[in-house]
XYZ file of C-alpha atoms in Angstrom:
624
model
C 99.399 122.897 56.185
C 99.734 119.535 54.423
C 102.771 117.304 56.112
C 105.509 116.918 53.145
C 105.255 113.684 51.282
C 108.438 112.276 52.571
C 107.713 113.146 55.919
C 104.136 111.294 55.535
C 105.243 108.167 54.739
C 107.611 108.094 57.705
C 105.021 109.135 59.857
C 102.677 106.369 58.957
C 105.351 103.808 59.220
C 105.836 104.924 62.917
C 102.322 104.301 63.433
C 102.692 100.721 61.915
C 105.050 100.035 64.489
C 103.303 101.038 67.376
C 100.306 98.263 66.772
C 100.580 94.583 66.600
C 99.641 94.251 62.650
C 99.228 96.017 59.880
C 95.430 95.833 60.114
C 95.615 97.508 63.553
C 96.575 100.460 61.964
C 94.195 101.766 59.224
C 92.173 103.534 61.477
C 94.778 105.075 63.371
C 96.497 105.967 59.830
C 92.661 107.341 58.566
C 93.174 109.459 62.130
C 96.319 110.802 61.228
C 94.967 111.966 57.724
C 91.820 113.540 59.458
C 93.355 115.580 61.910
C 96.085 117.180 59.093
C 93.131 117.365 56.564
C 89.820 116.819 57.624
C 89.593 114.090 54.842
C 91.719 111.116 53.547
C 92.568 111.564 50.133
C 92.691 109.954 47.246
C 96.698 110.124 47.730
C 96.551 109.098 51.116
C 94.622 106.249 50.569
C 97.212 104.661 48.851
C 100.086 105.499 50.368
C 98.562 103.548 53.522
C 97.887 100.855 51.318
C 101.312 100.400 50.059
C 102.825 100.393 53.874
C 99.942 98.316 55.542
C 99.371 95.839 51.858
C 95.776 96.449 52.100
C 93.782 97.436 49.012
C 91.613 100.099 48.312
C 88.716 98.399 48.594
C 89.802 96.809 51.925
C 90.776 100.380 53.306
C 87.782 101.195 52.173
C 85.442 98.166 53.630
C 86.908 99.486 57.038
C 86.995 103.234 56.415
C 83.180 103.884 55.220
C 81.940 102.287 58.049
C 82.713 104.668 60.432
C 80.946 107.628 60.208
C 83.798 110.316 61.294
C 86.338 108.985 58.155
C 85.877 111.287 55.029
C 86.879 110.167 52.037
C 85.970 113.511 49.959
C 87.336 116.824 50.435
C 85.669 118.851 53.040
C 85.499 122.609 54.327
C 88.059 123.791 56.562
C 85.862 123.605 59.548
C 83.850 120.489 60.422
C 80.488 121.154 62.659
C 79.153 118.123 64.012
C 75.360 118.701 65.678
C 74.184 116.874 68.150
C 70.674 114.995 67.265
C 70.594 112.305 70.199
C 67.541 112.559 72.111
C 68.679 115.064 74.958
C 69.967 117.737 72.701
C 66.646 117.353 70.533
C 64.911 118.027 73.959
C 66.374 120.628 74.918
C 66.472 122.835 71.598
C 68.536 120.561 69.189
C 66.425 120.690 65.980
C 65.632 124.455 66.507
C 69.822 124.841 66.399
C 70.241 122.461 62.925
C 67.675 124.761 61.622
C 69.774 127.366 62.429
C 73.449 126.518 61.001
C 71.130 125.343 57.904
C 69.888 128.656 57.268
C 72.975 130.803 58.549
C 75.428 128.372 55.989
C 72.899 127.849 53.364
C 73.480 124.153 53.227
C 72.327 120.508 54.420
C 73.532 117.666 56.380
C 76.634 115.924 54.506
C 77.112 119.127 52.649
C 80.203 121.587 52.561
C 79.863 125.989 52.006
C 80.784 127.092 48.149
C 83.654 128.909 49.900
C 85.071 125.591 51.605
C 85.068 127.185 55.085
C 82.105 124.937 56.314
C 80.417 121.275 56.333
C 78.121 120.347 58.001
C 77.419 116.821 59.442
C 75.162 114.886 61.846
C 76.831 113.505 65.619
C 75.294 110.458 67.715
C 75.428 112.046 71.243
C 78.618 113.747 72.139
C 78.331 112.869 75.766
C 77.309 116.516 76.668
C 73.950 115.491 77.285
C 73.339 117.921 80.614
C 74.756 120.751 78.943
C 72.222 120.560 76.079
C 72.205 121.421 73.500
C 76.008 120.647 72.113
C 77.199 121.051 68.451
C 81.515 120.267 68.138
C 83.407 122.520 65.715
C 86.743 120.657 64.685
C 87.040 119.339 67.953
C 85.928 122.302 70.189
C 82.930 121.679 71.644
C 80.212 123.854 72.190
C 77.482 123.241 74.796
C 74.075 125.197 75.493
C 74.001 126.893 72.224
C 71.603 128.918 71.149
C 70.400 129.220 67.925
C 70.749 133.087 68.034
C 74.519 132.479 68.810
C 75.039 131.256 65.564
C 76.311 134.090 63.263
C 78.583 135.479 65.756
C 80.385 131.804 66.566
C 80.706 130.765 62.771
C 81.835 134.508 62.080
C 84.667 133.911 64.506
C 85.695 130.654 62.720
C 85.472 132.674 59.962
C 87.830 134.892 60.739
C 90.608 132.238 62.390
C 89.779 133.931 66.008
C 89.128 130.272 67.719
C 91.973 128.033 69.133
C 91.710 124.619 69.997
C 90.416 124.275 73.256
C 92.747 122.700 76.414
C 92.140 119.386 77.096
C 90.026 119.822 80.590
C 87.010 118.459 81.843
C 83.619 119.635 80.414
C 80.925 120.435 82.523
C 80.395 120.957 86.550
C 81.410 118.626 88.858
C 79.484 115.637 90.430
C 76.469 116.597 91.997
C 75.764 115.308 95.429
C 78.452 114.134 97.682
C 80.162 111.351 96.206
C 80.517 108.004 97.854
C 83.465 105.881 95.570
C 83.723 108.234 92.942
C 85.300 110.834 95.240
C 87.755 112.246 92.684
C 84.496 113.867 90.449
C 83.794 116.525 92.885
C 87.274 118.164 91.390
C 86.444 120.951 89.531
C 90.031 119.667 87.417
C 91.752 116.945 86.583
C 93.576 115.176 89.546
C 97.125 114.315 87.826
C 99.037 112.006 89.317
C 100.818 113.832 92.211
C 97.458 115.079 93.775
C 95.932 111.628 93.475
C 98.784 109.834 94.700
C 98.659 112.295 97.981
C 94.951 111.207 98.449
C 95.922 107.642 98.872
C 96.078 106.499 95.073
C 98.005 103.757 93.804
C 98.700 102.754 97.229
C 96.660 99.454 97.099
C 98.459 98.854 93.659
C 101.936 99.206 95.805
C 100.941 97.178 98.360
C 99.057 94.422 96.671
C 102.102 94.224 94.328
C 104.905 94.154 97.250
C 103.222 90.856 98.499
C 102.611 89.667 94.747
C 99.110 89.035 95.758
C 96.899 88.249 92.827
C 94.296 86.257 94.700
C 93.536 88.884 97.221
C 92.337 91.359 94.102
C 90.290 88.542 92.937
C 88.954 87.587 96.572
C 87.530 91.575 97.138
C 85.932 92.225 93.642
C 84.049 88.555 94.009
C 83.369 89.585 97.681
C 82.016 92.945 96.375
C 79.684 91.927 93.910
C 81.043 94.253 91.450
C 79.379 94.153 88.278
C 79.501 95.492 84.853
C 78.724 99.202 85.206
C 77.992 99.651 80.994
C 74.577 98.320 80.530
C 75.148 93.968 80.713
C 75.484 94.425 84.773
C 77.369 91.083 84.003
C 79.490 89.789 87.402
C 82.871 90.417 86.917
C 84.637 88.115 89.100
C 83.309 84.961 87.034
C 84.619 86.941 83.365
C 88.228 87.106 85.217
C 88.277 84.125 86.317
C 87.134 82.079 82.696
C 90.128 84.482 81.299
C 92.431 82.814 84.168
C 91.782 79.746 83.425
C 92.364 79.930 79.545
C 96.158 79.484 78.186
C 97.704 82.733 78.117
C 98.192 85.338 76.304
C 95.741 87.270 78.465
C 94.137 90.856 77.253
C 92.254 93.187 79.274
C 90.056 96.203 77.424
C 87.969 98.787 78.607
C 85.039 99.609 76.315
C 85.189 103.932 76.602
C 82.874 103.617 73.992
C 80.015 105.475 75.878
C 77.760 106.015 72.906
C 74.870 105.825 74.473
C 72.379 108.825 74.079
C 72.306 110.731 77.686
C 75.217 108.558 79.061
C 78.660 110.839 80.184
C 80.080 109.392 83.571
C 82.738 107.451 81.954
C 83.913 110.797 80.639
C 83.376 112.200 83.916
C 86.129 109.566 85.595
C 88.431 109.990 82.406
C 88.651 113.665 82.795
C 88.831 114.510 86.420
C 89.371 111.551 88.042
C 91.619 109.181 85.095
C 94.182 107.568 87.688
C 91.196 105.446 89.532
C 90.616 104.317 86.165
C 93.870 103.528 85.614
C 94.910 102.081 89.135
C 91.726 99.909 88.642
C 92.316 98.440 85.174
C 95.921 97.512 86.006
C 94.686 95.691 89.288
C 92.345 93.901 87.232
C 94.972 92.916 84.745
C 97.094 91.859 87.449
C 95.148 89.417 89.155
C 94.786 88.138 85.773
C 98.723 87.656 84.464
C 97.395 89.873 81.744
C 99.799 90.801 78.981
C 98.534 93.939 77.815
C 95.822 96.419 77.798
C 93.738 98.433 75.495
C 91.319 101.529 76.478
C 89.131 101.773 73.198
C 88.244 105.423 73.175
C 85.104 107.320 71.352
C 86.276 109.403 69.139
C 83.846 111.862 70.384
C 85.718 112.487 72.993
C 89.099 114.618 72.347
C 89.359 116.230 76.354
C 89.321 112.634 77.506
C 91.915 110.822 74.601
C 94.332 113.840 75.883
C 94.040 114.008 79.087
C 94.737 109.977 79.368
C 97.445 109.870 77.185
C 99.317 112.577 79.833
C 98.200 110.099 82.845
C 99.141 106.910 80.801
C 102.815 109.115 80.580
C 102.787 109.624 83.921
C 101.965 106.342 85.166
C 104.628 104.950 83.382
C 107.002 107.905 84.968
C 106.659 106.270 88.101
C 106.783 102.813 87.527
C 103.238 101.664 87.616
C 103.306 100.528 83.327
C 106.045 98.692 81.704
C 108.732 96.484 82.281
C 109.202 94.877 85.628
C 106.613 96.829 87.041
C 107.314 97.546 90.481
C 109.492 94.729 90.824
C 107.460 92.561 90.589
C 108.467 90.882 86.798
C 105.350 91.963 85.313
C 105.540 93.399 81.992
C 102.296 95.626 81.482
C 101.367 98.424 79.201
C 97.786 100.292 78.666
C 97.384 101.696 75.158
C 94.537 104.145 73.761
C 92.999 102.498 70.579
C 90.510 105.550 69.200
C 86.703 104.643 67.427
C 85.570 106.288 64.303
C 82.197 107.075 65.221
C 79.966 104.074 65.485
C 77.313 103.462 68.075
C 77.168 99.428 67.634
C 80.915 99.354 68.753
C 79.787 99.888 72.325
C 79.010 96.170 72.282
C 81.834 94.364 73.545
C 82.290 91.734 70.570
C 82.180 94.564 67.722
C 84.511 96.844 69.773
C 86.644 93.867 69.430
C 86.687 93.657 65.710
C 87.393 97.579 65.576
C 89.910 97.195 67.729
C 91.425 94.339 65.692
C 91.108 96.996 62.463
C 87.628 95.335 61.279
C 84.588 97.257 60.917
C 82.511 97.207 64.029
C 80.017 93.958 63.785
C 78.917 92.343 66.398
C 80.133 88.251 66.997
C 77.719 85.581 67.532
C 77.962 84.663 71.263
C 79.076 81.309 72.298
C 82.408 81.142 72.525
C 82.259 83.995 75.264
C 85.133 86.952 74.908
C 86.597 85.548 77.826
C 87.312 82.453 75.938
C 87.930 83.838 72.726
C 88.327 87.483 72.118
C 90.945 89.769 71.098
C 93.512 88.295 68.488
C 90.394 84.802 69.704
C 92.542 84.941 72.923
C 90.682 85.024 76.538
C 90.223 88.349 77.030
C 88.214 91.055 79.432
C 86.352 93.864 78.618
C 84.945 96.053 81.340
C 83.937 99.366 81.186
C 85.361 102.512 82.688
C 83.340 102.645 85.735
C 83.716 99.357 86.778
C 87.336 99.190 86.687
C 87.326 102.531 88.340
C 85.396 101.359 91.057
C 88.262 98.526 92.096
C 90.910 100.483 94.066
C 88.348 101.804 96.613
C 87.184 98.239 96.960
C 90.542 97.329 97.692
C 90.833 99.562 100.226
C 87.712 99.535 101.770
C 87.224 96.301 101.458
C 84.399 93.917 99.126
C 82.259 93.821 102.192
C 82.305 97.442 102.437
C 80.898 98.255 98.972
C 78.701 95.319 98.328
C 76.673 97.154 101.701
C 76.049 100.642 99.738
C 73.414 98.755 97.901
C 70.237 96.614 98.157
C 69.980 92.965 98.681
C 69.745 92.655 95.294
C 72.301 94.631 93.363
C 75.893 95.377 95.118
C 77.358 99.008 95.135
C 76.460 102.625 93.540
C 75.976 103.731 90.512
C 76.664 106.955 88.922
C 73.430 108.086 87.089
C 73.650 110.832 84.467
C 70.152 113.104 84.418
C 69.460 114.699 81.632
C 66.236 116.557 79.353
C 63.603 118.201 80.712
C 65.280 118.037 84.109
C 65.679 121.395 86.552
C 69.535 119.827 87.868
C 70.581 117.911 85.189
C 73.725 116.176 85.484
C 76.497 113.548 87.306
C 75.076 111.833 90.345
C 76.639 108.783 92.502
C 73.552 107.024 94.203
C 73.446 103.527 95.867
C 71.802 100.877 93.580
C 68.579 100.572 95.568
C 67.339 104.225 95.408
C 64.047 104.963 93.878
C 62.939 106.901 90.875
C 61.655 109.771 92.911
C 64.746 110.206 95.128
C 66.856 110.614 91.897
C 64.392 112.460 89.407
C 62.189 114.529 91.926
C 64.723 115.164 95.327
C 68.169 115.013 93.603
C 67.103 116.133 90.045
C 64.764 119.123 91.203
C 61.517 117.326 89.120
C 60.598 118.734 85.573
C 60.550 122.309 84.556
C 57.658 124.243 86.851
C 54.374 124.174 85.030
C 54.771 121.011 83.188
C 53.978 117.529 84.344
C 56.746 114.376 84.244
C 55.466 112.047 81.562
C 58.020 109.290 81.265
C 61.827 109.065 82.008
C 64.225 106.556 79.512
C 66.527 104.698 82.192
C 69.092 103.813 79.784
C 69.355 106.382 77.159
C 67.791 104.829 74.153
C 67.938 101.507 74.669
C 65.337 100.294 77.652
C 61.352 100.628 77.508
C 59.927 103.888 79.414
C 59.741 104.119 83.271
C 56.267 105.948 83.928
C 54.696 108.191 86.725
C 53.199 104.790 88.687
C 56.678 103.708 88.882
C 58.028 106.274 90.960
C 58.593 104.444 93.853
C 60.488 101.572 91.613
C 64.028 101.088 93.304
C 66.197 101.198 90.999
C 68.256 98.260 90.598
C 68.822 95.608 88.292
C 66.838 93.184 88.770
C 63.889 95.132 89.921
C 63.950 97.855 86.698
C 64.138 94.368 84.799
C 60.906 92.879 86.620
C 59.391 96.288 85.187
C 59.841 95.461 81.762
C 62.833 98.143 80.858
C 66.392 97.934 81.854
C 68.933 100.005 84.070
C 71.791 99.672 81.614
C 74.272 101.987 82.237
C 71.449 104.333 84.534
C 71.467 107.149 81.739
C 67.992 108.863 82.673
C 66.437 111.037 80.062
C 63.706 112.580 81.651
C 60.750 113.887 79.694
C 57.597 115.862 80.485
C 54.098 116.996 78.899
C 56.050 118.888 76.212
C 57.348 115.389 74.740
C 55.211 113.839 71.632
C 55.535 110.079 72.097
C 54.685 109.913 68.840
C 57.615 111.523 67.547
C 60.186 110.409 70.203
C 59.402 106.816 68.626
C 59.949 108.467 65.522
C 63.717 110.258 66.120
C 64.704 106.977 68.131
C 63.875 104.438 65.003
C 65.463 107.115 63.176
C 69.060 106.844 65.611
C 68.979 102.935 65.180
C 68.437 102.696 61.616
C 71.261 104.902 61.451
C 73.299 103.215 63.528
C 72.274 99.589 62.574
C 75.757 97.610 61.375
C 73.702 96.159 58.924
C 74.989 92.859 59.647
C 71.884 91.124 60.563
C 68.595 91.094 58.588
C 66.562 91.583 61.792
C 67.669 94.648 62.290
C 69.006 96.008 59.028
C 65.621 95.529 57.209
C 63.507 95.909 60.918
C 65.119 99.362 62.040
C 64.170 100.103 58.101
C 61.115 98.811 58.066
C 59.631 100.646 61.644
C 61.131 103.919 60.944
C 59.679 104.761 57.193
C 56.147 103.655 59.166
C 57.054 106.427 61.729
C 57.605 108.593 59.140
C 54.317 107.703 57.184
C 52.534 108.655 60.924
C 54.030 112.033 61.555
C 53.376 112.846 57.835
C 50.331 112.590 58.502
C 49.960 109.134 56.321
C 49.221 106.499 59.422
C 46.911 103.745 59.443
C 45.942 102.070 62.671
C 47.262 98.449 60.771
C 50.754 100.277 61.419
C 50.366 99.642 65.283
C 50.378 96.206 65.085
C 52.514 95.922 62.185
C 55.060 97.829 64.255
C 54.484 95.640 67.635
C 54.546 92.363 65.379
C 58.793 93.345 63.722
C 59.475 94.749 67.094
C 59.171 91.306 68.439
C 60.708 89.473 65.594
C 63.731 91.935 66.246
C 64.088 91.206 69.537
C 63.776 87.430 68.859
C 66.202 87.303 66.433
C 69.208 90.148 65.960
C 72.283 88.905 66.823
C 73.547 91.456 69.148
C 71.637 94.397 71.935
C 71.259 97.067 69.084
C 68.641 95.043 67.366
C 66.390 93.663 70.469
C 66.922 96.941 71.790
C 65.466 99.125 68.532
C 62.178 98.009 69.128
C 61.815 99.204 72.484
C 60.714 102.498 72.507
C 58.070 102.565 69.507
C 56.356 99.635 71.565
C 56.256 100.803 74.451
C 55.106 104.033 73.794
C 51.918 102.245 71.572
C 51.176 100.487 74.365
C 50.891 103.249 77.165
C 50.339 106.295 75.239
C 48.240 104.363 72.569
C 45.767 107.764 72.790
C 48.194 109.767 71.202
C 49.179 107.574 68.371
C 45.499 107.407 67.445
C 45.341 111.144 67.436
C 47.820 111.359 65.169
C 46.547 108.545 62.618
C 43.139 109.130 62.757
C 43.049 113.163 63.790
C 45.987 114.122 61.747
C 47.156 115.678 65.038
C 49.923 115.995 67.263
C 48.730 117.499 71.078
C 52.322 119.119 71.533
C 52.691 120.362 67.810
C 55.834 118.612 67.422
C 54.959 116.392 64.255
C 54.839 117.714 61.207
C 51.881 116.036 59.962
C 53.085 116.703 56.645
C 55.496 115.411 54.005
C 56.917 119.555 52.958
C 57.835 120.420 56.741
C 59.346 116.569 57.831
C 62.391 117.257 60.047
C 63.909 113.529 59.549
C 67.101 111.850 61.037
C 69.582 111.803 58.586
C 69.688 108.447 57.011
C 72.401 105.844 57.290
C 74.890 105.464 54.104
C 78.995 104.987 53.749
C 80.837 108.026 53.972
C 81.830 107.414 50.425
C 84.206 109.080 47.691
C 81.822 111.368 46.231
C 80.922 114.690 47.645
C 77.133 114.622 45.749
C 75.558 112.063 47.878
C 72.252 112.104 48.683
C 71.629 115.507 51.218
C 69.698 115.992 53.832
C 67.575 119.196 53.451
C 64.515 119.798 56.338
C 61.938 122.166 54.794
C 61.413 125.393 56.382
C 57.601 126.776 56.837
């Protein structure tokens, strides 16, 4: 039911006041209009530009380029399918073809009855449980495409609440080293954690007003960025220390990345470590406030923290004076719109400032110039999580748990063709085989492991010689791919390289800010060649054409997105080269996977503003 006009207004002026500037809070405002109805409005355009002063083509500048804001009418029910790499694996494209037939529409499109549209999602961090589609903000995990009449007949009929905010998924894995609190099989509120021995080093460091001791253990520890950078964090804290004040701290719970979910895992079950961590961090720091900037792909985890933000302010640990201490502190949950490139630190910055998400060019460093261009740090959820158990163990203690050449564990998510997919918390150090083969279970029985992607989509391939590899930073760097934030997609025999090059140029040209020429044009450029090879329409001049951009992206982008696009495509040329000449030269694909055929293409849906109108181009794959 629509909120009353009067009532509106008021509402949206409350939400102006609870962020610094009126910029701040469009996207909250474009939220608020979502979640009432599903679409912001002519109407409610301008009503939020009358309170914020913004025009409609401001609002707008912001509000197209995120891909969750509507700004035409849409059915009564939103279905978001997942189409990042581990869902596709694991049945995703067989389950669009589904919901396209059962609904009779595309991608972007909305039922003649109004019940239904249909739209595309970027990984919904379900990436074990594959594959996912989200209905409103329910979210639905191994679906199969048989399933499909009877679920959308019970949205139909108004039988489906909202689901309670709880976590998603089993819990961790193997036995849990740091990361203790993920073997709950439920949140830990604040009582239960605080009777396991949480907040206690926050207490204590606090009674003795001992910032340097915080700082002393996490640059003892060799704690580093656990989001993909693997960035020291000691040295960002202490370039924010010694920059005039005011200080910001932010945690970047933008976990985007395809097959990437252990930030959600720590949000969910185990929030107050996450918590307890970022405001030690922001104490040793004399910071004077802090953001968590949330996916909005995530609705469990945005409820579930605002309860624990309410209850760490219950006892004293956010606000005023906190613990006696004088410090004035506060954590606040800024939520995304749906953008991959705002997992980079600089454009979540600009989001979080009300911007669209585009990456800054790098010098000055955030922790020099960042939020509001004061010092600021941004760490991500693991990493700050990680900080009360080095506290209390000691930065001695953790650095140990890992090689000689990268400090600590990591939590690795394992996901595709995987027998155990899921959470697990393994000392940096480990090899390949221990986590894919002894921990994972290996590949499905009767096929063979081909390749595994160590950071979701973003690193070149690990391959069958590399088994052995320990994996940590600086060796899986040696290798020519990445760790990043150790999201392993694992694939086996079934797996066209051909196409996975395809669907991946497909993800970044869709998710490409379109900032940069680089990658704007080069994410353009490499994925209508893809789509020329698994047409059927390849030449072998495409190979080198394709190596040739890839290198000019990675030379030139401004931010990770772009050197990262390339990736992939180039390094599956270069060690599955065989295949790509089948498919140019054969007009065949080994696995059956390609179409090799413009009528039965199954293409990524292409990147374009959510715009005003409702008859934008569709997105129809051909049946047959």
């Amino acid at each position: 039911m629509a909120t009353h006009p009067t009532d509106t207004k008021q509402d949206l002026e409350k939400i102006l006041q609870e962020w610094d500037n009126p910029g701040q809070a469009v996207i909250p405002m474009f939220h608020y209009f979502m979640e009432r109805e599903n679409y912001v409005s002519p109407e409610a355009l301008e009503l939020i530009g009358q309170i914020t002063g913004f025009s409609q083509s401001d609002l707008l500048g912001v509000g197209t380029f995120y891909q969750y804001f509507s700004f035409h009418k849409e059915g009564r029910h939103i279905i978001r399918v997942c189409l990042a790499t581990p869902c596709v694996y694991c049945g995703g494209k067989g389950l669009l073809s589904a919901l396209q037939k059962e609904l009779g529409i595309g991608l972007d499109e909305t039922t003649p009855d109004g019940v239904f549209s249909l739209k595309p999602a970027q990984c919904v961090g379900q990436c074990h449980e594959a594959p996912t589609l989200v209905i409103d903000t329910n979210i639905h995990n191994n679906v199969t495409p048989g399933e499909i009449p009877a679920l959308l007949k019970q949205y139909r009929e108004g039988k489906v609440s909202p689901q309670p905010a709880v976590p998603m998924g089993p819990p961790l894995v193997n036995e849990p080293v740091v990361f203790t609190g993920l073997k709950a099989k439920e949140t830990l509120w604040i009582d239960r954690y605080e009777s396991a021995g949480g907040y206690a080093m926050l207490r204590e460091i606090m009674a003795a007003k001992d910032r340097t001791r915080i700082m002393n253990e996490i640059e003892s520890s060799g704690l580093s960025g656990r989001g993909g950078g693997a960035f020291p964090m000691a040295p960002k804290l202490k370039n924010v220390m010694k920059n005039p004040k005011p200080h910001y701290v932010v945690a970047n719970a933008d976990e985007g990345e395809p097959g990437t979910f252990k930030d959600r895992y720590i949000m969910e079950r185990d929030p107050h470590s996450f918590i307890e961590g970022m405001i030690l961090a922001s104490y040793a720091i004399d910071a004077d406030a802090g953001y968590i900037y949330l996916r909005e792909e995530y609705p469990h985890s945005y409820q579930i923290l605002l309860k624990a933000l309410d209850e760490a302010r219950a006892k004293g640990y956010l606000g005023k004076n906190i613990l006696g201490t004088g410090w004035d502190y506060d954590i606040r949950i800024y939520r995304g719109g749906g953008a991959y490139i705002c997992g980079e630190d600089s454009s979540l910055l600009n989001s979080l400032e009300g911007k669209r998400g585009t990456p800054r060019n790098k010098p000055p460093r955030l922790s020099d110039i960042g939020l509001w261009k004061k010092p600021t740090d941004v760490n991500n959820v693991e990493t700050f999580a990680a900080i009360p158990r080095i506290l209390k163990e000691g930065g001695a203690w953790y650095k140990s748990l890992g090689d000689e050449k990268s400090a600590g564990t990591k939590l690795f998510c394992l996901s595709g063709n995987i027998r155990r997919p899921g959470i697990y918390e393994v000392p940096l150090g480990a090899t390949l085989r221990h986590l894919i083969e002894e921990l994972g279970g290996g590949v499905p029985e009767g096929r063979k492991f081909k390749a595994v992607l160590p950071a979701g989509s973003a690193s070149s391939m690990l391959y069958p010689v590399q088994m052995d590899m320990a994996l940590d930073y600086p060796t899986v760097k040696a290798a020519g791919a990445f760790l990043g934030a150790a999201s392993l997609i694992v694939m086996d025999d079934s797996v066209c390289m051909v196409d996975l090059a395809f669907w991946m140029s497909g993800f970044y040209h869709h998710e490409s800010c379109g900032q940069c020429t680089p990658c704007r044009d080069g994410t353009e450029d490499i994925h209508e060649v893809l789509q020329k090879i698994v047409m059927g329409e390849g030449e072998l001049s495409h190979l080198e054409f394709i190596k040739s951009l890839g290198e000019y992206m990675r030379t030139a982008s401004i931010c990770g997105l772009g050197t990262s696009a390339p990736n992939i495509p180039i390094s599956s040329i270069e060690h599955f080269e065989e295949e790509w000449r089948e498919h140019i030269l054969d007009h065949r694909c080994r696995t059956g996977i390609c179409s090799m055929s413009r009528k039965k293409l199954v293409d990524f849906p292409v990147r374009r503003s959510r715009g005003l109108l409702a008859d934008l181009p569709l997105f129809h794959p051909q049946e047959g």
